[in-house]
C-alpha cells in the first residue's frame, strides 16, 4: 500500500481534531413524509421497482412479498481513514476477488453482512475488515456512523468511519477468497470533478446520476463507482465540511410506511 502515515507515535493533532469533529456528527433524521398516495403507488408497483432500478430480482423478496415484509438485511462497511505522507486524509479500499458471485472484481470498502453475535454496526465493520484485509480492530478508532445506504441487492448498508492512527502498524493480509488487492486513495478526490465520469438513469420517474471515479496507483487502474462512490462522497463531504464540486442528483428512495426503511440513500 502507498502513503504510510506521517506519524509513528500515535495519532497526530490533525487526526485527533478529525476524530473530535466526527464524534459530534449526527445523521440527519429520516423524512416524515406521510403522503398516503405516494405510499400506495410504491406498494402497487413493488414488483416493478426491481426491474426499473436494476435490482437482482433473485436477491430480494420485494418483487414477490407483500410490502410490509420488506425488511432488508443489515450490513456495515468500514471507511478507514489515515494521514498520508502529505498530510492528506486517505481511505483504505479493496478490489474484490473476480471469483465472487456478486460484485466480482469491483472496488469496495471492507465490510459485509451483520451477524447475530455483532454488538453493533462498528463491530460488524471491523470484524469484516479483519476477515477481509487483516486489519486488527484494536488499531481502529471508530468515531461515528453515517446514515444508511441501500444497495442494489437491498442490503441496508451502514458506513462506519474509523481512524487508523498509525498505518505502519497495519500489515495488509488480503483474504484470497474475497479480496484481490488492497489500496488507498485520497478522500478529497471524491469531492472533485477531476477523474470523474457519470451516467444518468431514471427510477420511478426520477432521474439520478451514477458517479465513476477513475484512479491509478502503482500502475494499476481502479474504477470506484456506485454504492462505494456514493458513501465516499458523503464521507468526504462530512470530513471536509463542504459539498462536492458536482451535482449528486440522488433519487428519492421511498418504501411503504410499514417497512423498516424510509427515505434512505439508494445506490446501484
PDB file of C-alpha atoms in Angstrom:
ATOM      1  CA  UNK A   1       0.000   0.000   0.000  1.00  0.00           C
ATOM      2  CA  UNK A   2       1.052   3.587  -0.636  1.00  0.00           C
ATOM      3  CA  UNK A   3       1.412   6.601   1.612  1.00  0.00           C
ATOM      4  CA  UNK A   4       2.407   5.480   5.061  1.00  0.00           C
ATOM      5  CA  UNK A   5       1.323   7.651   7.972  1.00  0.00           C
ATOM      6  CA  UNK A   6       3.442  10.666   8.711  1.00  0.00           C
ATOM      7  CA  UNK A   7       3.103   9.881  12.372  1.00  0.00           C
ATOM      8  CA  UNK A   8       4.844   6.962  14.041  1.00  0.00           C
ATOM      9  CA  UNK A   9       3.991   7.667  17.648  1.00  0.00           C
ATOM     10  CA  UNK A  10       0.206   7.713  17.890  1.00  0.00           C
ATOM     11  CA  UNK A  11      -2.418   9.998  16.410  1.00  0.00           C
ATOM     12  CA  UNK A  12      -1.321  13.345  15.027  1.00  0.00           C
ATOM     13  CA  UNK A  13      -3.027  16.566  16.026  1.00  0.00           C
ATOM     14  CA  UNK A  14      -4.784  16.553  12.677  1.00  0.00           C
ATOM     15  CA  UNK A  15      -6.221  13.078  13.240  1.00  0.00           C
ATOM     16  CA  UNK A  16      -7.189  13.948  16.811  1.00  0.00           C
ATOM     17  CA  UNK A  17      -9.024  17.044  15.591  1.00  0.00           C
ATOM     18  CA  UNK A  18     -10.793  14.992  12.938  1.00  0.00           C
ATOM     19  CA  UNK A  19     -11.855  12.398  15.497  1.00  0.00           C
ATOM     20  CA  UNK A  20     -13.287  15.118  17.732  1.00  0.00           C
ATOM     21  CA  UNK A  21     -15.138  16.674  14.797  1.00  0.00           C
ATOM     22  CA  UNK A  22     -16.645  13.388  13.638  1.00  0.00           C
ATOM     23  CA  UNK A  23     -17.780  12.353  17.112  1.00  0.00           C
ATOM     24  CA  UNK A  24     -20.098  15.358  17.036  1.00  0.00           C
ATOM     25  CA  UNK A  25     -21.684  14.289  13.759  1.00  0.00           C
ATOM     26  CA  UNK A  26     -25.353  13.346  13.912  1.00  0.00           C
ATOM     27  CA  UNK A  27     -27.035  11.715  10.898  1.00  0.00           C
ATOM     28  CA  UNK A  28     -29.992  13.733   9.596  1.00  0.00           C
ATOM     29  CA  UNK A  29     -33.382  12.486  10.824  1.00  0.00           C
ATOM     30  CA  UNK A  30     -35.492  10.425   8.398  1.00  0.00           C
ATOM     31  CA  UNK A  31     -38.136  12.240   6.417  1.00  0.00           C
ATOM     32  CA  UNK A  32     -41.638  12.292   7.878  1.00  0.00           C
ATOM     33  CA  UNK A  33     -43.327  12.097   4.504  1.00  0.00           C
ATOM     34  CA  UNK A  34     -46.776  10.642   5.172  1.00  0.00           C
ATOM     35  CA  UNK A  35     -48.124  11.008   1.667  1.00  0.00           C
ATOM     36  CA  UNK A  36     -50.595   8.095   1.527  1.00  0.00           C
ATOM     37  CA  UNK A  37     -50.968   8.254  -2.255  1.00  0.00           C
ATOM     38  CA  UNK A  38     -47.210   8.001  -2.725  1.00  0.00           C
ATOM     39  CA  UNK A  39     -47.042   5.065  -0.333  1.00  0.00           C
ATOM     40  CA  UNK A  40     -49.880   3.340  -2.160  1.00  0.00           C
ATOM     41  CA  UNK A  41     -48.148   3.856  -5.505  1.00  0.00           C
ATOM     42  CA  UNK A  42     -44.964   2.285  -4.192  1.00  0.00           C
ATOM     43  CA  UNK A  43     -46.870  -0.684  -2.765  1.00  0.00           C
ATOM     44  CA  UNK A  44     -48.717  -1.289  -6.012  1.00  0.00           C
ATOM     45  CA  UNK A  45     -45.535  -1.121  -8.084  1.00  0.00           C
ATOM     46  CA  UNK A  46     -43.261  -3.060  -5.727  1.00  0.00           C
ATOM     47  CA  UNK A  47     -42.727  -5.767  -8.311  1.00  0.00           C
ATOM     48  CA  UNK A  48     -41.801  -3.227 -10.975  1.00  0.00           C
ATOM     49  CA  UNK A  49     -39.247  -1.406  -8.839  1.00  0.00           C
ATOM     50  CA  UNK A  50     -36.843  -4.298  -9.187  1.00  0.00           C
ATOM     51  CA  UNK A  51     -36.557  -4.084 -12.947  1.00  0.00           C
ATOM     52  CA  UNK A  52     -36.676  -0.289 -13.090  1.00  0.00           C
ATOM     53  CA  UNK A  53     -33.566   0.215 -10.975  1.00  0.00           C
ATOM     54  CA  UNK A  54     -31.698  -2.933 -11.938  1.00  0.00           C
ATOM     55  CA  UNK A  55     -32.108  -4.863  -8.686  1.00  0.00           C
ATOM     56  CA  UNK A  56     -31.225  -8.523  -8.951  1.00  0.00           C
ATOM     57  CA  UNK A  57     -34.708  -9.987  -8.604  1.00  0.00           C
ATOM     58  CA  UNK A  58     -33.404 -13.258  -7.207  1.00  0.00           C
ATOM     59  CA  UNK A  59     -31.571 -11.360  -4.464  1.00  0.00           C
ATOM     60  CA  UNK A  60     -34.601  -9.627  -2.998  1.00  0.00           C
ATOM     61  CA  UNK A  61     -38.121 -10.600  -1.941  1.00  0.00           C
ATOM     62  CA  UNK A  62     -39.538  -7.189  -2.837  1.00  0.00           C
ATOM     63  CA  UNK A  63     -40.994  -8.386  -6.128  1.00  0.00           C
ATOM     64  CA  UNK A  64     -42.771 -11.337  -4.552  1.00  0.00           C
ATOM     65  CA  UNK A  65     -43.585 -10.414  -0.987  1.00  0.00           C
ATOM     66  CA  UNK A  66     -46.156  -8.009   0.496  1.00  0.00           C
ATOM     67  CA  UNK A  67     -44.796  -4.530   1.132  1.00  0.00           C
ATOM     68  CA  UNK A  68     -44.945  -4.935   4.896  1.00  0.00           C
ATOM     69  CA  UNK A  69     -42.424  -7.771   4.665  1.00  0.00           C
ATOM     70  CA  UNK A  70     -39.748  -5.591   3.069  1.00  0.00           C
ATOM     71  CA  UNK A  71     -37.084  -5.822   5.750  1.00  0.00           C
ATOM     72  CA  UNK A  72     -33.609  -5.513   4.230  1.00  0.00           C
ATOM     73  CA  UNK A  73     -30.720  -7.339   5.828  1.00  0.00           C
ATOM     74  CA  UNK A  74     -28.220  -5.138   7.610  1.00  0.00           C
ATOM     75  CA  UNK A  75     -24.595  -4.696   6.624  1.00  0.00           C
ATOM     76  CA  UNK A  76     -21.774  -2.326   7.528  1.00  0.00           C
ATOM     77  CA  UNK A  77     -18.662  -1.081   5.761  1.00  0.00           C
ATOM     78  CA  UNK A  78     -15.549   0.498   7.268  1.00  0.00           C
ATOM     79  CA  UNK A  79     -14.451   3.896   5.993  1.00  0.00           C
ATOM     80  CA  UNK A  80     -10.965   3.659   7.485  1.00  0.00           C
ATOM     81  CA  UNK A  81      -9.076   6.955   7.314  1.00  0.00           C
ATOM     82  CA  UNK A  82      -5.412   7.660   7.922  1.00  0.00           C
ATOM     83  CA  UNK A  83      -2.976  10.501   7.316  1.00  0.00           C
ATOM     84  CA  UNK A  84      -0.828  10.248   4.215  1.00  0.00           C
ATOM     85  CA  UNK A  85       2.735  11.478   3.749  1.00  0.00           C
ATOM     86  CA  UNK A  86       1.494  14.840   2.543  1.00  0.00           C
ATOM     87  CA  UNK A  87      -0.856  15.284   5.488  1.00  0.00           C
ATOM     88  CA  UNK A  88      -3.915  14.402   3.424  1.00  0.00           C
ATOM     89  CA  UNK A  89      -6.645  12.056   4.598  1.00  0.00           C
ATOM     90  CA  UNK A  90      -6.691   8.754   2.751  1.00  0.00           C
ATOM     91  CA  UNK A  91      -9.131   5.851   2.801  1.00  0.00           C
ATOM     92  CA  UNK A  92      -8.456   2.108   2.578  1.00  0.00           C
ATOM     93  CA  UNK A  93     -10.185   0.293  -0.303  1.00  0.00           C
ATOM     94  CA  UNK A  94     -10.212  -3.191  -1.751  1.00  0.00           C
ATOM     95  CA  UNK A  95     -10.698  -4.773  -5.125  1.00  0.00           C
ATOM     96  CA  UNK A  96     -12.959  -7.758  -4.708  1.00  0.00           C
ATOM     97  CA  UNK A  97     -11.985 -11.186  -5.961  1.00  0.00           C
ATOM     98  CA  UNK A  98     -13.042 -11.965  -9.522  1.00  0.00           C
ATOM     99  CA  UNK A  99     -14.331 -15.324  -8.281  1.00  0.00           C
ATOM    100  CA  UNK A 100     -17.060 -13.899  -6.037  1.00  0.00           C
ATOM    101  CA  UNK A 101     -20.672 -14.426  -7.093  1.00  0.00           C
ATOM    102  CA  UNK A 102     -21.663 -10.779  -6.559  1.00  0.00           C
ATOM    103  CA  UNK A 103     -19.772  -7.552  -7.293  1.00  0.00           C
ATOM    104  CA  UNK A 104     -16.793  -9.587  -8.502  1.00  0.00           C
ATOM    105  CA  UNK A 105     -13.770  -7.505  -9.430  1.00  0.00           C
ATOM    106  CA  UNK A 106     -15.354  -4.283  -8.150  1.00  0.00           C
ATOM    107  CA  UNK A 107     -13.788  -1.778  -5.788  1.00  0.00           C
ATOM    108  CA  UNK A 108     -15.389  -1.722  -2.355  1.00  0.00           C
ATOM    109  CA  UNK A 109     -14.918  -0.717   1.244  1.00  0.00           C
ATOM    110  CA  UNK A 110     -14.107  -3.517   3.717  1.00  0.00           C
ATOM    111  CA  UNK A 111     -17.329  -4.808   5.231  1.00  0.00           C
ATOM    112  CA  UNK A 112     -20.195  -7.223   4.960  1.00  0.00           C
ATOM    113  CA  UNK A 113     -23.439  -8.511   6.410  1.00  0.00           C
ATOM    114  CA  UNK A 114     -24.136  -8.289  10.109  1.00  0.00           C
ATOM    115  CA  UNK A 115     -24.096 -11.436  12.223  1.00  0.00           C
ATOM    116  CA  UNK A 116     -26.321 -12.074  15.225  1.00  0.00           C
ATOM    117  CA  UNK A 117     -23.293 -12.022  17.508  1.00  0.00           C
ATOM    118  CA  UNK A 118     -22.283  -8.497  16.409  1.00  0.00           C
ATOM    119  CA  UNK A 119     -22.990  -5.975  19.146  1.00  0.00           C
ATOM    120  CA  UNK A 120     -23.388  -3.068  16.720  1.00  0.00           C
ATOM    121  CA  UNK A 121     -22.519  -1.763  13.253  1.00  0.00           C
ATOM    122  CA  UNK A 122     -18.987  -0.853  14.306  1.00  0.00           C
ATOM    123  CA  UNK A 123     -18.328  -4.445  15.321  1.00  0.00           C
ATOM    124  CA  UNK A 124     -19.716  -5.711  12.017  1.00  0.00           C
ATOM    125  CA  UNK A 125     -17.484  -3.375  10.008  1.00  0.00           C
ATOM    126  CA  UNK A 126     -14.287  -4.002  11.974  1.00  0.00           C
ATOM    127  CA  UNK A 127     -14.872  -7.772  12.146  1.00  0.00           C
ATOM    128  CA  UNK A 128     -15.318  -7.929   8.388  1.00  0.00           C
ATOM    129  CA  UNK A 129     -12.257  -5.734   7.842  1.00  0.00           C
ATOM    130  CA  UNK A 130     -10.170  -8.145   9.890  1.00  0.00           C
ATOM    131  CA  UNK A 131     -11.513 -11.116   7.922  1.00  0.00           C
ATOM    132  CA  UNK A 132     -11.031  -9.456   4.537  1.00  0.00           C
ATOM    133  CA  UNK A 133      -7.783  -7.499   4.851  1.00  0.00           C
ATOM    134  CA  UNK A 134      -6.252  -8.491   8.212  1.00  0.00           C
ATOM    135  CA  UNK A 135      -6.909  -5.126   9.887  1.00  0.00           C
ATOM    136  CA  UNK A 136      -6.782  -5.580  13.671  1.00  0.00           C
ATOM    137  CA  UNK A 137      -9.869  -3.846  15.168  1.00  0.00           C
ATOM    138  CA  UNK A 138      -7.713  -2.581  18.047  1.00  0.00           C
ATOM    139  CA  UNK A 139      -5.871  -0.339  15.584  1.00  0.00           C
ATOM    140  CA  UNK A 140      -9.063   1.426  14.506  1.00  0.00           C
ATOM    141  CA  UNK A 141     -10.682   4.225  16.493  1.00  0.00           C
ATOM    142  CA  UNK A 142     -14.342   4.186  15.464  1.00  0.00           C
ATOM    143  CA  UNK A 143     -15.683   7.730  15.692  1.00  0.00           C
ATOM    144  CA  UNK A 144     -19.126   7.763  14.048  1.00  0.00           C
ATOM    145  CA  UNK A 145     -21.641   6.058  11.767  1.00  0.00           C
ATOM    146  CA  UNK A 146     -23.320   7.682   8.780  1.00  0.00           C
ATOM    147  CA  UNK A 147     -26.926   7.354   7.686  1.00  0.00           C
ATOM    148  CA  UNK A 148     -27.756   4.072   5.913  1.00  0.00           C
ATOM    149  CA  UNK A 149     -27.485   3.464   2.183  1.00  0.00           C
ATOM    150  CA  UNK A 150     -29.433   0.865   0.242  1.00  0.00           C
ATOM    151  CA  UNK A 151     -27.511  -1.413  -2.092  1.00  0.00           C
ATOM    152  CA  UNK A 152     -28.932  -2.804  -5.322  1.00  0.00           C
ATOM    153  CA  UNK A 153     -29.357  -6.144  -3.561  1.00  0.00           C
ATOM    154  CA  UNK A 154     -31.472  -4.461  -0.884  1.00  0.00           C
ATOM    155  CA  UNK A 155     -28.890  -4.503   1.871  1.00  0.00           C
ATOM    156  CA  UNK A 156     -29.153  -1.715   4.422  1.00  0.00           C
ATOM    157  CA  UNK A 157     -25.506  -0.623   4.486  1.00  0.00           C
ATOM    158  CA  UNK A 158     -24.217   1.451   7.402  1.00  0.00           C
ATOM    159  CA  UNK A 159     -20.926   3.317   6.752  1.00  0.00           C
ATOM    160  CA  UNK A 160     -18.748   3.234   9.886  1.00  0.00           C
ATOM    161  CA  UNK A 161     -15.963   5.822   9.992  1.00  0.00           C
ATOM    162  CA  UNK A 162     -12.807   4.766  11.793  1.00  0.00           C
ATOM    163  CA  UNK A 163      -9.384   6.352  12.156  1.00  0.00           C
ATOM    164  CA  UNK A 164      -6.125   4.445  11.788  1.00  0.00           C
ATOM    165  CA  UNK A 165      -3.649   6.453  13.882  1.00  0.00           C
ATOM    166  CA  UNK A 166      -0.520   4.713  12.648  1.00  0.00           C
ATOM    167  CA  UNK A 167      -0.808   2.960   9.295  1.00  0.00           C
ATOM    168  CA  UNK A 168       2.596   1.334   9.734  1.00  0.00           C
ATOM    169  CA  UNK A 169       1.001  -0.894  12.364  1.00  0.00           C
ATOM    170  CA  UNK A 170      -1.360  -2.253   9.719  1.00  0.00           C
ATOM    171  CA  UNK A 171       0.104  -5.210   7.859  1.00  0.00           C
ATOM    172  CA  UNK A 172      -2.270  -5.881   4.922  1.00  0.00           C
ATOM    173  CA  UNK A 173      -3.230  -9.518   4.587  1.00  0.00           C
ATOM    174  CA  UNK A 174      -5.920  -9.945   1.918  1.00  0.00           C
ATOM    175  CA  UNK A 175      -8.216 -12.947   2.185  1.00  0.00           C
ATOM    176  CA  UNK A 176      -7.764 -14.510  -1.285  1.00  0.00           C
ATOM    177  CA  UNK A 177     -11.324 -15.850  -1.267  1.00  0.00           C
ATOM    178  CA  UNK A 178     -12.706 -12.313  -1.057  1.00  0.00           C
ATOM    179  CA  UNK A 179     -10.054  -9.742  -1.889  1.00  0.00           C
ATOM    180  CA  UNK A 180      -7.790  -9.461  -4.909  1.00  0.00           C
ATOM    181  CA  UNK A 181      -5.891  -6.371  -3.767  1.00  0.00           C
ATOM    182  CA  UNK A 182      -5.770  -3.622  -1.130  1.00  0.00           C
ATOM    183  CA  UNK A 183      -5.011   0.004  -1.904  1.00  0.00           C
ATOM    184  CA  UNK A 184      -5.756   3.504  -0.649  1.00  0.00           C
ATOM    185  CA  UNK A 185      -6.954   6.735  -2.202  1.00  0.00           C
ATOM    186  CA  UNK A 186      -7.167  10.401  -1.163  1.00  0.00           C
ATOM    187  CA  UNK A 187     -10.577  11.047   0.395  1.00  0.00           C
ATOM    188  CA  UNK A 188     -10.813  14.558  -1.023  1.00  0.00           C
ATOM    189  CA  UNK A 189     -10.779  13.075  -4.535  1.00  0.00           C
ATOM    190  CA  UNK A 190     -14.459  12.246  -4.074  1.00  0.00           C
ATOM    191  CA  UNK A 191     -15.358  15.931  -3.811  1.00  0.00           C
ATOM    192  CA  UNK A 192     -13.583  16.922  -7.026  1.00  0.00           C
ATOM    193  CA  UNK A 193     -14.718  16.770 -10.616  1.00  0.00           C
ATOM    194  CA  UNK A 194     -11.336  15.500 -11.746  1.00  0.00           C
ATOM    195  CA  UNK A 195     -11.193  11.857 -12.844  1.00  0.00           C
ATOM    196  CA  UNK A 196     -14.989  11.624 -12.549  1.00  0.00           C
ATOM    197  CA  UNK A 197     -17.400  10.191 -15.109  1.00  0.00           C
ATOM    198  CA  UNK A 198     -21.128   9.879 -14.728  1.00  0.00           C
ATOM    199  CA  UNK A 199     -24.217   8.227 -16.172  1.00  0.00           C
ATOM    200  CA  UNK A 200     -27.775   9.463 -15.855  1.00  0.00           C
ATOM    201  CA  UNK A 201     -30.524   6.936 -15.270  1.00  0.00           C
ATOM    202  CA  UNK A 202     -34.168   7.036 -14.312  1.00  0.00           C
ATOM    203  CA  UNK A 203     -36.029   5.319 -11.488  1.00  0.00           C
ATOM    204  CA  UNK A 204     -39.683   5.694 -10.531  1.00  0.00           C
ATOM    205  CA  UNK A 205     -39.905   8.801 -12.715  1.00  0.00           C
ATOM    206  CA  UNK A 206     -36.876  10.473 -11.095  1.00  0.00           C
ATOM    207  CA  UNK A 207     -33.571  10.914 -12.866  1.00  0.00           C
ATOM    208  CA  UNK A 208     -30.394  10.204 -10.923  1.00  0.00           C
ATOM    209  CA  UNK A 209     -26.671  10.090 -11.543  1.00  0.00           C
ATOM    210  CA  UNK A 210     -24.189   7.260 -11.019  1.00  0.00           C
ATOM    211  CA  UNK A 211     -20.655   8.511 -10.361  1.00  0.00           C
ATOM    212  CA  UNK A 212     -17.482   6.767 -11.574  1.00  0.00           C
ATOM    213  CA  UNK A 213     -14.056   7.808 -10.284  1.00  0.00           C
ATOM    214  CA  UNK A 214     -11.007   6.623 -12.247  1.00  0.00           C
ATOM    215  CA  UNK A 215      -7.954   6.148 -10.061  1.00  0.00           C
ATOM    216  CA  UNK A 216      -4.454   4.850 -10.795  1.00  0.00           C
ATOM    217  CA  UNK A 217      -1.938   3.631  -8.234  1.00  0.00           C
ATOM    218  CA  UNK A 218       1.282   1.674  -8.736  1.00  0.00           C
ATOM    219  CA  UNK A 219       0.478   1.133 -12.429  1.00  0.00           C
ATOM    220  CA  UNK A 220      -2.899  -0.358 -11.563  1.00  0.00           C
ATOM    221  CA  UNK A 221      -6.163   1.224 -12.653  1.00  0.00           C
ATOM    222  CA  UNK A 222      -9.279   1.191 -10.491  1.00  0.00           C
ATOM    223  CA  UNK A 223     -12.842   2.367 -11.051  1.00  0.00           C
ATOM    224  CA  UNK A 224     -14.691   3.414  -7.891  1.00  0.00           C
ATOM    225  CA  UNK A 225     -18.414   3.742  -8.513  1.00  0.00           C
ATOM    226  CA  UNK A 226     -21.968   3.106  -7.356  1.00  0.00           C
ATOM    227  CA  UNK A 227     -22.547   2.438  -3.690  1.00  0.00           C
ATOM    228  CA  UNK A 228     -18.875   2.787  -2.738  1.00  0.00           C
ATOM    229  CA  UNK A 229     -18.528   6.096  -4.557  1.00  0.00           C
ATOM    230  CA  UNK A 230     -21.751   7.386  -3.000  1.00  0.00           C
ATOM    231  CA  UNK A 231     -20.588   6.539   0.513  1.00  0.00           C
ATOM    232  CA  UNK A 232     -17.188   8.143  -0.073  1.00  0.00           C
ATOM    233  CA  UNK A 233     -18.755  11.321  -1.496  1.00  0.00           C
ATOM    234  CA  UNK A 234     -20.855  11.567   1.651  1.00  0.00           C
ATOM    235  CA  UNK A 235     -17.931  10.773   3.970  1.00  0.00           C
ATOM    236  CA  UNK A 236     -15.689  13.327   2.246  1.00  0.00           C
ATOM    237  CA  UNK A 237     -18.412  15.977   2.472  1.00  0.00           C
ATOM    238  CA  UNK A 238     -18.633  15.444   6.216  1.00  0.00           C
ATOM    239  CA  UNK A 239     -14.877  15.248   6.829  1.00  0.00           C
ATOM    240  CA  UNK A 240     -14.085  18.354   4.789  1.00  0.00           C
ATOM    241  CA  UNK A 241     -17.358  20.070   5.714  1.00  0.00           C
ATOM    242  CA  UNK A 242     -18.185  21.103   2.169  1.00  0.00           C
ATOM    243  CA  UNK A 243     -20.310  19.752  -0.696  1.00  0.00           C
ATOM    244  CA  UNK A 244     -18.819  18.106  -3.786  1.00  0.00           C
ATOM    245  CA  UNK A 245     -17.953  20.228  -6.819  1.00  0.00           C
ATOM    246  CA  UNK A 246     -20.632  18.422  -8.830  1.00  0.00           C
ATOM    247  CA  UNK A 247     -24.338  17.671  -8.585  1.00  0.00           C
ATOM    248  CA  UNK A 248     -25.008  14.362  -6.835  1.00  0.00           C
ATOM    249  CA  UNK A 249     -28.627  14.046  -8.032  1.00  0.00           C
ATOM    250  CA  UNK A 250     -29.743  11.071  -5.953  1.00  0.00           C
ATOM    251  CA  UNK A 251     -33.222   9.585  -6.420  1.00  0.00           C
ATOM    252  CA  UNK A 252     -35.731   9.818  -3.593  1.00  0.00           C
ATOM    253  CA  UNK A 253     -35.905   6.262  -2.334  1.00  0.00           C
ATOM    254  CA  UNK A 254     -39.239   5.561  -0.661  1.00  0.00           C
ATOM    255  CA  UNK A 255     -40.760   2.379   0.676  1.00  0.00           C
ATOM    256  CA  UNK A 256     -44.168   1.691   2.206  1.00  0.00           C
ATOM    257  CA  UNK A 257     -44.719   3.145   5.672  1.00  0.00           C
ATOM    258  CA  UNK A 258     -44.830  -0.327   7.214  1.00  0.00           C
ATOM    259  CA  UNK A 259     -41.322  -1.164   6.046  1.00  0.00           C
ATOM    260  CA  UNK A 260     -38.187  -0.819   8.111  1.00  0.00           C
ATOM    261  CA  UNK A 261     -36.524   1.713   5.791  1.00  0.00           C
ATOM    262  CA  UNK A 262     -37.778   5.125   4.738  1.00  0.00           C
ATOM    263  CA  UNK A 263     -36.011   7.632   2.510  1.00  0.00           C
ATOM    264  CA  UNK A 264     -32.590   6.017   2.704  1.00  0.00           C
ATOM    265  CA  UNK A 265     -29.930   6.696   0.098  1.00  0.00           C
ATOM    266  CA  UNK A 266     -30.107   4.322  -2.868  1.00  0.00           C
ATOM    267  CA  UNK A 267     -27.041   3.391  -4.803  1.00  0.00           C
ATOM    268  CA  UNK A 268     -26.824   0.860  -7.620  1.00  0.00           C
TER     269      UNK A 268
END
